[in-house]
mmCIF file of C-alpha atoms in Angstrom:
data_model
loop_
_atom_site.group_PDB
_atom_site.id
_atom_site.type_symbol
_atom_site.label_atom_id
_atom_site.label_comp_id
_atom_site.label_asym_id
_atom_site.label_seq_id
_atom_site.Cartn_x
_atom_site.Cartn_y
_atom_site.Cartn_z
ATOM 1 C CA UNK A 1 94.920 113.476 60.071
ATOM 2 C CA UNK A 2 95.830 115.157 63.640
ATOM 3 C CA UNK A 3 91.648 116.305 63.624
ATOM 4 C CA UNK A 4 91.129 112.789 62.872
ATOM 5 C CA UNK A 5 93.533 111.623 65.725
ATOM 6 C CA UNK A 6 92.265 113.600 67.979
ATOM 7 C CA UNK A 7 88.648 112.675 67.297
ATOM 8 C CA UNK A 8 89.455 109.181 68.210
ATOM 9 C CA UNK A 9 91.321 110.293 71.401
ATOM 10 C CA UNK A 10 88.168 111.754 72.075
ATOM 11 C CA UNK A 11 85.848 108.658 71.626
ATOM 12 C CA UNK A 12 88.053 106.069 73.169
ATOM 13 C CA UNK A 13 88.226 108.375 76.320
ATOM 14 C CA UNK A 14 84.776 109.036 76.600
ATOM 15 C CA UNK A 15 84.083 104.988 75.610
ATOM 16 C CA UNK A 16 86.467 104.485 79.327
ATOM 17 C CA UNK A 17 84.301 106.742 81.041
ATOM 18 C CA UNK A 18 81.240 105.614 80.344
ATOM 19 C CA UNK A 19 82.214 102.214 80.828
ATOM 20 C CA UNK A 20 84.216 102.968 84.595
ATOM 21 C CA UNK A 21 80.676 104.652 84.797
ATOM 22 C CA UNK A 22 78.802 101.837 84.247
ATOM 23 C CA UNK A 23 80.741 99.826 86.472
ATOM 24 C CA UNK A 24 80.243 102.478 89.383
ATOM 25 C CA UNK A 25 76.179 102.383 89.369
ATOM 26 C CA UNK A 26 76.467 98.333 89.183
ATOM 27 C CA UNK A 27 78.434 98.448 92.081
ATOM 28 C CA UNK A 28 76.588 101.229 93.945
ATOM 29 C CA UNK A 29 73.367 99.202 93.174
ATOM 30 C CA UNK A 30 74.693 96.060 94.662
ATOM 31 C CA UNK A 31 75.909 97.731 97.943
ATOM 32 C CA UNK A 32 72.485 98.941 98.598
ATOM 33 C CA UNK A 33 71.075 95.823 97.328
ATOM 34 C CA UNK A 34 72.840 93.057 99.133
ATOM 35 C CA UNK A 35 72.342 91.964 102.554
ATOM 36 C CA UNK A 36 75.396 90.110 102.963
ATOM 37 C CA UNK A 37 77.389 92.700 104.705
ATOM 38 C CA UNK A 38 80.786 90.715 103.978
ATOM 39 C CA UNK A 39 80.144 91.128 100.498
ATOM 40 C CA UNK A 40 79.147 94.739 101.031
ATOM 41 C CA UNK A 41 82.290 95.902 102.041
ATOM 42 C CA UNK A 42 84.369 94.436 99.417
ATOM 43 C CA UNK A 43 82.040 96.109 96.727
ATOM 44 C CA UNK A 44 82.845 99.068 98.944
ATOM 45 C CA UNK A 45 86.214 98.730 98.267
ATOM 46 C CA UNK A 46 86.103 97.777 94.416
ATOM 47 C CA UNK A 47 83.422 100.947 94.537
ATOM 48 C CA UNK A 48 86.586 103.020 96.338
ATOM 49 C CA UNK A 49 88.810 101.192 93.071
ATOM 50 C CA UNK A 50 86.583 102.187 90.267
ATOM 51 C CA UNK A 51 86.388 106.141 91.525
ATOM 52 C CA UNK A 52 90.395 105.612 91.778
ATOM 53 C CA UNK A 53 90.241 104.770 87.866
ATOM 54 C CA UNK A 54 88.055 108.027 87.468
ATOM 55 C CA UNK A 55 90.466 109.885 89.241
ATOM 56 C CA UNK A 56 93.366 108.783 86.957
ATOM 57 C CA UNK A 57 91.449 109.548 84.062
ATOM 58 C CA UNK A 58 90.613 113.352 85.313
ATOM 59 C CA UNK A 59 94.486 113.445 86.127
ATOM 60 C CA UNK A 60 94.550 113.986 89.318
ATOM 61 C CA UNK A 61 97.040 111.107 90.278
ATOM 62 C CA UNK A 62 97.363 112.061 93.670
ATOM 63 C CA UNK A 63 93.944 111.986 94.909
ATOM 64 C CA UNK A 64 93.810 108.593 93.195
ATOM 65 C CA UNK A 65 96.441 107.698 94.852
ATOM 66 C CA UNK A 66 95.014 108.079 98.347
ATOM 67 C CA UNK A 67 91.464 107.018 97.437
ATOM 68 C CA UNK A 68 93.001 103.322 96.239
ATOM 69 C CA UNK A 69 95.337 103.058 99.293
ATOM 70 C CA UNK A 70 92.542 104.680 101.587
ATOM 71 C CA UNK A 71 89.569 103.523 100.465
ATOM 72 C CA UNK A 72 89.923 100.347 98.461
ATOM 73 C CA UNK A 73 92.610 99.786 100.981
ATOM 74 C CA UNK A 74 92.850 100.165 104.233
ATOM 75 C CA UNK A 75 89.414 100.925 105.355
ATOM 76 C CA UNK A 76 88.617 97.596 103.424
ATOM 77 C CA UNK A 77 90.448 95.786 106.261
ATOM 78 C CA UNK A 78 89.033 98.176 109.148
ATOM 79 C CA UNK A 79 85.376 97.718 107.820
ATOM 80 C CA UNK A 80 85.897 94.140 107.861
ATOM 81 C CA UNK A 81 87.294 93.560 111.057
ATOM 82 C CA UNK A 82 84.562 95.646 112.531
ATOM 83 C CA UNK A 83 82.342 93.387 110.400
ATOM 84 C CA UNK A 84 83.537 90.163 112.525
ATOM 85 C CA UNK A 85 82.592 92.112 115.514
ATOM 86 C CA UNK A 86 79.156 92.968 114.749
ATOM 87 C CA UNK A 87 77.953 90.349 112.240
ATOM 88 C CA UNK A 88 77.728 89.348 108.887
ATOM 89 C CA UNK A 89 74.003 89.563 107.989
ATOM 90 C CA UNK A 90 72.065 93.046 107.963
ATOM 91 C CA UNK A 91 68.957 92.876 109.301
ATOM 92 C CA UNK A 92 65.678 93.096 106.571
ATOM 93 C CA UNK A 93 63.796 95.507 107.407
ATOM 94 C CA UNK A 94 59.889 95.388 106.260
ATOM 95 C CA UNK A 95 59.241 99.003 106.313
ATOM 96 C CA UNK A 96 59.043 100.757 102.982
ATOM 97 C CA UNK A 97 60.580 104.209 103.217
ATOM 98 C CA UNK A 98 58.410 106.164 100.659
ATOM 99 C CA UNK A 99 59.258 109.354 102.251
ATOM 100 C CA UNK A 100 63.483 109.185 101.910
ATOM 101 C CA UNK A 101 62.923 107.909 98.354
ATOM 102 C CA UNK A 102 60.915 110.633 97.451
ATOM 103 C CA UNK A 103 63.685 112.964 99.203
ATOM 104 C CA UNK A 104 66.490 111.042 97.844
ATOM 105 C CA UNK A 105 64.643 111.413 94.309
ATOM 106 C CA UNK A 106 63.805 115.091 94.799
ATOM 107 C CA UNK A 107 67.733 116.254 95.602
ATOM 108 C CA UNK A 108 69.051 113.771 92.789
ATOM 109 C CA UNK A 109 66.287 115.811 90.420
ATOM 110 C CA UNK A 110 67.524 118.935 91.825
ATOM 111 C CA UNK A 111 71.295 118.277 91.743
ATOM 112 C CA UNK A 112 71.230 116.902 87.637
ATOM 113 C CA UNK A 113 69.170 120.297 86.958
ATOM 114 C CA UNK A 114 72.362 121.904 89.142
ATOM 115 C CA UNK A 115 74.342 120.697 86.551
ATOM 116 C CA UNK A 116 72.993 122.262 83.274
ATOM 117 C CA UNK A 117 74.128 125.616 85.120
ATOM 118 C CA UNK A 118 77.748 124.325 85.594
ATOM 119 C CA UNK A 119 80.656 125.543 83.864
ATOM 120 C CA UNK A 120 82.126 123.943 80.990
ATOM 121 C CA UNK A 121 84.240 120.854 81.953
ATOM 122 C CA UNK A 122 88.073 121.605 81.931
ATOM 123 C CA UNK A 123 87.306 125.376 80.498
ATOM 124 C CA UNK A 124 90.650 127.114 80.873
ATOM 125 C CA UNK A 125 88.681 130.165 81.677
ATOM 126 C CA UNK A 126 86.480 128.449 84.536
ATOM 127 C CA UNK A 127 85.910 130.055 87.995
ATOM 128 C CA UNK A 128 87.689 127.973 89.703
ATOM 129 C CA UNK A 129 91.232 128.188 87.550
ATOM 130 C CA UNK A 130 91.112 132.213 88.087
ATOM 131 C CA UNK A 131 90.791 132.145 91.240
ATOM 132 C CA UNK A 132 94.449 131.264 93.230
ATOM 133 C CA UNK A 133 94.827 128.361 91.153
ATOM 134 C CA UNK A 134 97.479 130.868 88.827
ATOM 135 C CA UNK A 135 99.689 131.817 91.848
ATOM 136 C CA UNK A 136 100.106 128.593 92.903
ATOM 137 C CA UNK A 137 100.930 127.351 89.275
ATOM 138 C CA UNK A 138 103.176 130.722 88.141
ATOM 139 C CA UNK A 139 104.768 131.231 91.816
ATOM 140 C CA UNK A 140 104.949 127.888 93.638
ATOM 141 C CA UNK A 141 108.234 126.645 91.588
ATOM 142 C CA UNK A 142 110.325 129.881 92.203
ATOM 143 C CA UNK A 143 108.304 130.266 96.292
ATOM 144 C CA UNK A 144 108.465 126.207 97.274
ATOM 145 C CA UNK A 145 110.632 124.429 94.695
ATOM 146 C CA UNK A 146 108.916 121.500 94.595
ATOM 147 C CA UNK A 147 108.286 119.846 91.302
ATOM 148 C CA UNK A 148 104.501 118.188 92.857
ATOM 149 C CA UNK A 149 102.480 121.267 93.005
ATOM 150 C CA UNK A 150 100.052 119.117 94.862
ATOM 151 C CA UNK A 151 102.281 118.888 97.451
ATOM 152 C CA UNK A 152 103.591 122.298 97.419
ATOM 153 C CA UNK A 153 99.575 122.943 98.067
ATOM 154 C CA UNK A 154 98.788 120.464 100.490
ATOM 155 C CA UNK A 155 101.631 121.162 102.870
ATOM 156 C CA UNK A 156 102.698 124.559 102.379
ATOM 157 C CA UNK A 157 100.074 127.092 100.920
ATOM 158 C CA UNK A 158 96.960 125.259 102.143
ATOM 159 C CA UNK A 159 99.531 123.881 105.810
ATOM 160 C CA UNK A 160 96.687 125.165 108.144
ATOM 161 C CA UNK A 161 94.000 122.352 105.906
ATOM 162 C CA UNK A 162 96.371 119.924 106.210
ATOM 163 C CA UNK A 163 97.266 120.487 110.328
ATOM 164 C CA UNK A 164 93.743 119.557 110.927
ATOM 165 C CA UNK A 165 93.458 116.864 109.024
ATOM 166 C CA UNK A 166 95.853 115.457 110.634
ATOM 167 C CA UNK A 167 94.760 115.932 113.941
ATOM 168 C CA UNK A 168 91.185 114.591 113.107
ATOM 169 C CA UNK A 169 93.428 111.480 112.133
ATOM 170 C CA UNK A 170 94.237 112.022 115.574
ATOM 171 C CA UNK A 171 91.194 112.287 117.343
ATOM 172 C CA UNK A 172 89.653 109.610 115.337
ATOM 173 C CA UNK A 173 92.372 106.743 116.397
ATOM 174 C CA UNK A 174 92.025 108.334 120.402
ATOM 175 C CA UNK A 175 88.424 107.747 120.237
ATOM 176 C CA UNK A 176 88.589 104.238 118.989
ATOM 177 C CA UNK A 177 91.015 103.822 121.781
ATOM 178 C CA UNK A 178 88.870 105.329 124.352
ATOM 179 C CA UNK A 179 85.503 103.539 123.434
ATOM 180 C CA UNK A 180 87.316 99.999 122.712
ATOM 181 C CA UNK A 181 90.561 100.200 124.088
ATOM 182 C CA UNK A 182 90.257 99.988 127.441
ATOM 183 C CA UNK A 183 88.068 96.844 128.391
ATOM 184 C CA UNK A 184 89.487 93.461 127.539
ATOM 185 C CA UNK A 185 88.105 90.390 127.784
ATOM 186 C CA UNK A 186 91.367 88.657 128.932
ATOM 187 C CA UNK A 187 93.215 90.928 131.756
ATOM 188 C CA UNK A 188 96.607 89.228 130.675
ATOM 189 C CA UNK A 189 96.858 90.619 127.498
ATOM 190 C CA UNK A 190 96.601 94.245 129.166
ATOM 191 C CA UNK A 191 99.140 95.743 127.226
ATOM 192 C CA UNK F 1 97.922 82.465 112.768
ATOM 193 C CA UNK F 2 96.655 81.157 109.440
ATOM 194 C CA UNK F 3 97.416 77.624 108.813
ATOM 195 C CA UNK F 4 97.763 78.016 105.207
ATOM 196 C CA UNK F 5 101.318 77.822 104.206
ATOM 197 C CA UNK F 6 101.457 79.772 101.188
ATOM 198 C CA UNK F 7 99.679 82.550 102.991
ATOM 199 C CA UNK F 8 102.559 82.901 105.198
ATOM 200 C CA UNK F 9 105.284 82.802 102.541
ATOM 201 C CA UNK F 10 103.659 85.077 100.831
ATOM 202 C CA UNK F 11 103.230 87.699 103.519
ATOM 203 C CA UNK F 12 106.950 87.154 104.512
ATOM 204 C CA UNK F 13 108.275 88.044 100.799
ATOM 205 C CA UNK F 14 105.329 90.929 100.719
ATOM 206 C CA UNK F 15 106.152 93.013 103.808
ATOM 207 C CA UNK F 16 110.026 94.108 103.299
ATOM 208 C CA UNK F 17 108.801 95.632 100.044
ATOM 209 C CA UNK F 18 105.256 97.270 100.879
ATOM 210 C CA UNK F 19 107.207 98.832 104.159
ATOM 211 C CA UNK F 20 110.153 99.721 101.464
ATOM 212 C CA UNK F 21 107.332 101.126 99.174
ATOM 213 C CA UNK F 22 105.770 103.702 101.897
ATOM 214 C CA UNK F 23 109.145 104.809 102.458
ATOM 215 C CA UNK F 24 109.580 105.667 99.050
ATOM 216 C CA UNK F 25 105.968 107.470 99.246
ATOM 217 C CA UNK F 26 106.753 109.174 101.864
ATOM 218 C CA UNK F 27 110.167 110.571 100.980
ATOM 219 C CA UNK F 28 109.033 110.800 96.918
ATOM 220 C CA UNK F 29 106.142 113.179 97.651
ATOM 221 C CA UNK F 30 107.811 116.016 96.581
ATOM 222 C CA UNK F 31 108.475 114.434 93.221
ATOM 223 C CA UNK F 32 105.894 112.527 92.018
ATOM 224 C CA UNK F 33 102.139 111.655 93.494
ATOM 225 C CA UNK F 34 101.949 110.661 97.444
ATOM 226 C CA UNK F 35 103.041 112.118 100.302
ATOM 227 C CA UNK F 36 102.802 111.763 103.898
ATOM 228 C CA UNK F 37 99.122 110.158 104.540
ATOM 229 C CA UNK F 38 99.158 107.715 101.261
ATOM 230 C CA UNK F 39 102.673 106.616 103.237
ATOM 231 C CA UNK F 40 101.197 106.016 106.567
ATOM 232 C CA UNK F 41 98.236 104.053 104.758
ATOM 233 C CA UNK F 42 100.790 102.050 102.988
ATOM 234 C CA UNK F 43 103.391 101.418 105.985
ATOM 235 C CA UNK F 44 100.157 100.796 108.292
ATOM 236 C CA UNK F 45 99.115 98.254 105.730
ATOM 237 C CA UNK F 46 102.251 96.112 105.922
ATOM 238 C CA UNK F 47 101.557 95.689 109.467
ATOM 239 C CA UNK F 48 98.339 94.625 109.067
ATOM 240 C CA UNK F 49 98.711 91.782 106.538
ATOM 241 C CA UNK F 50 101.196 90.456 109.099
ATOM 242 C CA UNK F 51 98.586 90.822 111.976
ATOM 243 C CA UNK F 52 96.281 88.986 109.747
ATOM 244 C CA UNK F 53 98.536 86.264 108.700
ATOM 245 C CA UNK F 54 100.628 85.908 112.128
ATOM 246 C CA UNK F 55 97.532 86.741 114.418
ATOM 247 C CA UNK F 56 96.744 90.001 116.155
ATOM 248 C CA UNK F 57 98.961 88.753 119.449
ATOM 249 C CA UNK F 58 102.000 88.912 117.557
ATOM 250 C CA UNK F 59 101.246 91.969 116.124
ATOM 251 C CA UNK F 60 100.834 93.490 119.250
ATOM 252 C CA UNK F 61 104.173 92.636 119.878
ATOM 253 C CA UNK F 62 105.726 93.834 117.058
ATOM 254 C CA UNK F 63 103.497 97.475 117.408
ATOM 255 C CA UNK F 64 103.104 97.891 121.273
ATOM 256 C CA UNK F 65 100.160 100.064 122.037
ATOM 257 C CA UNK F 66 101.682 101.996 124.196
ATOM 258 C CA UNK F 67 104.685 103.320 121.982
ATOM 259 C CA UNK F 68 101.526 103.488 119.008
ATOM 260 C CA UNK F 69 99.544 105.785 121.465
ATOM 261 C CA UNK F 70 102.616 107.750 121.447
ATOM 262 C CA UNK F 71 103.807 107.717 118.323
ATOM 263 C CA UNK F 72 100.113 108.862 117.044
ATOM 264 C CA UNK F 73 100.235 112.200 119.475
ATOM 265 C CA UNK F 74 104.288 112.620 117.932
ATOM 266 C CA UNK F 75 102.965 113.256 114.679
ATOM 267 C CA UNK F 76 100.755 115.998 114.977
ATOM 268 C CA UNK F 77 102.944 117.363 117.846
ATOM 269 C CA UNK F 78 105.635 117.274 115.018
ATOM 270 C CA UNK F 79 103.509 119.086 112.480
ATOM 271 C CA UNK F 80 102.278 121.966 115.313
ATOM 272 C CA UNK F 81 106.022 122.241 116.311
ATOM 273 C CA UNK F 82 106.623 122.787 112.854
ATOM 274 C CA UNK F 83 104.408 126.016 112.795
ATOM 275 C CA UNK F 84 106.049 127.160 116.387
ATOM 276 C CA UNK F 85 109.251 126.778 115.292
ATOM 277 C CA UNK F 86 108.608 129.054 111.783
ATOM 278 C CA UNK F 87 107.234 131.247 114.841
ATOM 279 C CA UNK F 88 110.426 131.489 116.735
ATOM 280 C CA UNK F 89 112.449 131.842 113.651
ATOM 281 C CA UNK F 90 110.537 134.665 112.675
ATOM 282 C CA UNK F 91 108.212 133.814 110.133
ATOM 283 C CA UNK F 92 104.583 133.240 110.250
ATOM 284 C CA UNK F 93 102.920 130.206 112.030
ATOM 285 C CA UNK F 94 103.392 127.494 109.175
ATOM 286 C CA UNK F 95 105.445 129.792 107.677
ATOM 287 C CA UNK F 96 108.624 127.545 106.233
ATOM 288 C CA UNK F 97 110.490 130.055 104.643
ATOM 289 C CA UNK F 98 111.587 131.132 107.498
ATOM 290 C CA UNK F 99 113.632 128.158 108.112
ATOM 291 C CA UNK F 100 116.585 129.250 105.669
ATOM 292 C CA UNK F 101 118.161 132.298 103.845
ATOM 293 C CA UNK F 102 115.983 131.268 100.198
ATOM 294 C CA UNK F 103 112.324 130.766 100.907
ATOM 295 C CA UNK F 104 112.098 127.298 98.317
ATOM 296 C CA UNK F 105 114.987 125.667 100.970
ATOM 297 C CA UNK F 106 112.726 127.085 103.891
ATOM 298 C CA UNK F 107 109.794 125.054 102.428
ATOM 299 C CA UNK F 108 111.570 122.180 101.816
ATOM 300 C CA UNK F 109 112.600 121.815 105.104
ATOM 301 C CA UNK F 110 109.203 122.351 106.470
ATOM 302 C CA UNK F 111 107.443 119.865 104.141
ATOM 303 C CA UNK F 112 109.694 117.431 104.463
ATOM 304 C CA UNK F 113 109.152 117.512 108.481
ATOM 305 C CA UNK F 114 105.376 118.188 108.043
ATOM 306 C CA UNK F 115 104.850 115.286 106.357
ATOM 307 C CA UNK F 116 106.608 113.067 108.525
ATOM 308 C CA UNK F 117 104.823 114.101 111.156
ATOM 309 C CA UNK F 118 101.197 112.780 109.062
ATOM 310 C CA UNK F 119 102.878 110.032 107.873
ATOM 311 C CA UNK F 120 104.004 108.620 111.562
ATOM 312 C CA UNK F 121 100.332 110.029 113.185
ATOM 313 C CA UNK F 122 98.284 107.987 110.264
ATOM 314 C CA UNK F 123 100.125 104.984 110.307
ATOM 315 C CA UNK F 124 99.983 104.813 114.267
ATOM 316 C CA UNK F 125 96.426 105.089 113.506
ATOM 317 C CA UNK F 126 96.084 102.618 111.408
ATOM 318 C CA UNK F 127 97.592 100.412 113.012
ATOM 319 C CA UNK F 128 96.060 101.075 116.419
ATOM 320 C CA UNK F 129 92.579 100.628 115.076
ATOM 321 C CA UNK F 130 93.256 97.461 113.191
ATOM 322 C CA UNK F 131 94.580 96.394 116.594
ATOM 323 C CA UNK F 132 91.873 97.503 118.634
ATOM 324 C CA UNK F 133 89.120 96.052 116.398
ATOM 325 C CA UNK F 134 90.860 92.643 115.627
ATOM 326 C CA UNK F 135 91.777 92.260 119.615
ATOM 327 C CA UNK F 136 88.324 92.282 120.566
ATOM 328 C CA UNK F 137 86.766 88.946 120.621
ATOM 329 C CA UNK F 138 83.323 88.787 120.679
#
């Protein structure tokens, strides 16, 4: 009966990925399709949506978290006021580029052969949870007390990571304000 | 400002909460998912459905960019500060359990403050860019 359970578990999970799956190459195929760069960027955004719904489904709530606030979000908005600033058509181009698609074709090839060698998905034994992954997870509630481990990872253990991200947050709102910032159209509104 | 009516309701009954939710982000990180940059997003995005709705000019009111401009350098200053200050309490740069007698206070001390200091430099961001691209007419 539990076996049984289980089994289903199983199916209906892997029926949700294949399905969010699904939805992902319709969307990416659209985005490169479409001309209509309006429409691009919301698919953008429901593209940023669907990889949030992976992310919940590989339980990792917080990075799901930041991809549907960051990505389906916010840069949704930037993306489309930059869009009303440079135009809502992309331009056709005629040329045919053989030469990226044979590339683009070769690394996809490559990178699906990559995978065969790959560990087994969610192995307890896999590289990657044998590494540091058992400190953090035996150590961080007695070192940092705090119930997220993700954040006891992000801000404490892995600080240094999270320091620079923060100042390329930093560097990337200066430079906006440097290129378009200072000239104004109108000098009255000169804040 | 949009001329629609229900847009501006709308936006008026939205922002109190979506502000009151990126508090809670920010402050719940420890707890549950979030933290300091999904807070700034969120905060940052309150502001920007009311420059959408109200216009950009009022916005700019509400969000000076000068205060922004500083306000995005008090962040990171905050999180660096952070580090000296583990420094000149003896610890390691970064190093917040130096900030109290038991190491998990230490670090909760430090996280909380480091993650202040992303959440006020992304938000500032946020906002500044939304600002600077919807400002510029074309």
């Amino acid at each position: 009966m539990a076996e049984e359970r289980r089994k289903g578990r199983r199916l209906i999970t892997t029926g949700h990925d294949l399905v969010l799956l699904a939805l992902i190459l319709v969307t990416t195929v659209a985005i490169v399709r479409i001309r209509n760069l309006v429409a691009v960027v919301i698919l953008l955004g429901l593209y940023s949506l669907l990889m949030a719904s992976v992310w919940v489904v590989l339980d990792a709530v917080d990075v799901a978290f930041t991809e549907a606030s960051v990505g389906a979000g916010i840069s949704t908005i930037l993306m489309l006021a930059a869009v009303v600033l440079t135009g809502r058509e992309e331009k056709a181009s005629r040329r045919r580029p053989i030469a990226a698609l044979l590339i683009v074709g070769a690394t996809g090839a490559a990178l699906l052969y990559a995978t065969a060698d790959m560990p087994p998905f969610a192995a307890a034994d896999n590289p990657i949870h044998r590494h540091v992954a058992p400190r953090y997870v035996s150590d961080s509630p007695e070192e940092i007390g705090v119930p997220n481990m993700v954040t006891s990872v992000l801000a404490s253990y892995r600080g240094y990571d999270t320091l620079g991200e923060t100042t390329v947050i930093f560097t990337a709102g200066i430079g906006v304000l440097t290129l378009l910032g200072g000239r104004r159209r109108r000098p009255e509104d000169r804040g | 400002m949009s001329e629609i009516v229900v847009l501006r309701v709308v936006a008026k009954l939205l922002i109190p909460y979506i502000l009151l939710f990126g508090l809670y982000v920010q402050m719940h990180g420890d707890f549950g998912p979030g933290g300091g940059f999904q807070a700034g997003v969120i905060f940052a995005s309150a502001f920007i459905l009311y420059g959408l709705v109200f216009g950009v000019q009022k916005l700019r009111r509400v969000m000076p960019p000068r205060p922004m401009v500083a306000l995005i350098a008090l962040g990171v200053a905050m999180y660096a500060g952070v580090g000296f200050a583990a420094l000149a309490m003896g610890g390691n740069y970064l190093e917040y359990a130096a900030f109290a007698h038991e190491p998990a206070h230490g670090n909760h001390i430090g996280i909380w403050l480091v993650e202040l200091g992303v959440g006020v430099t992304v938000s500032a961001v946020m906002v500044t860019i939304f600002v600077t691209f919807a400002g510029r007419e074309r």
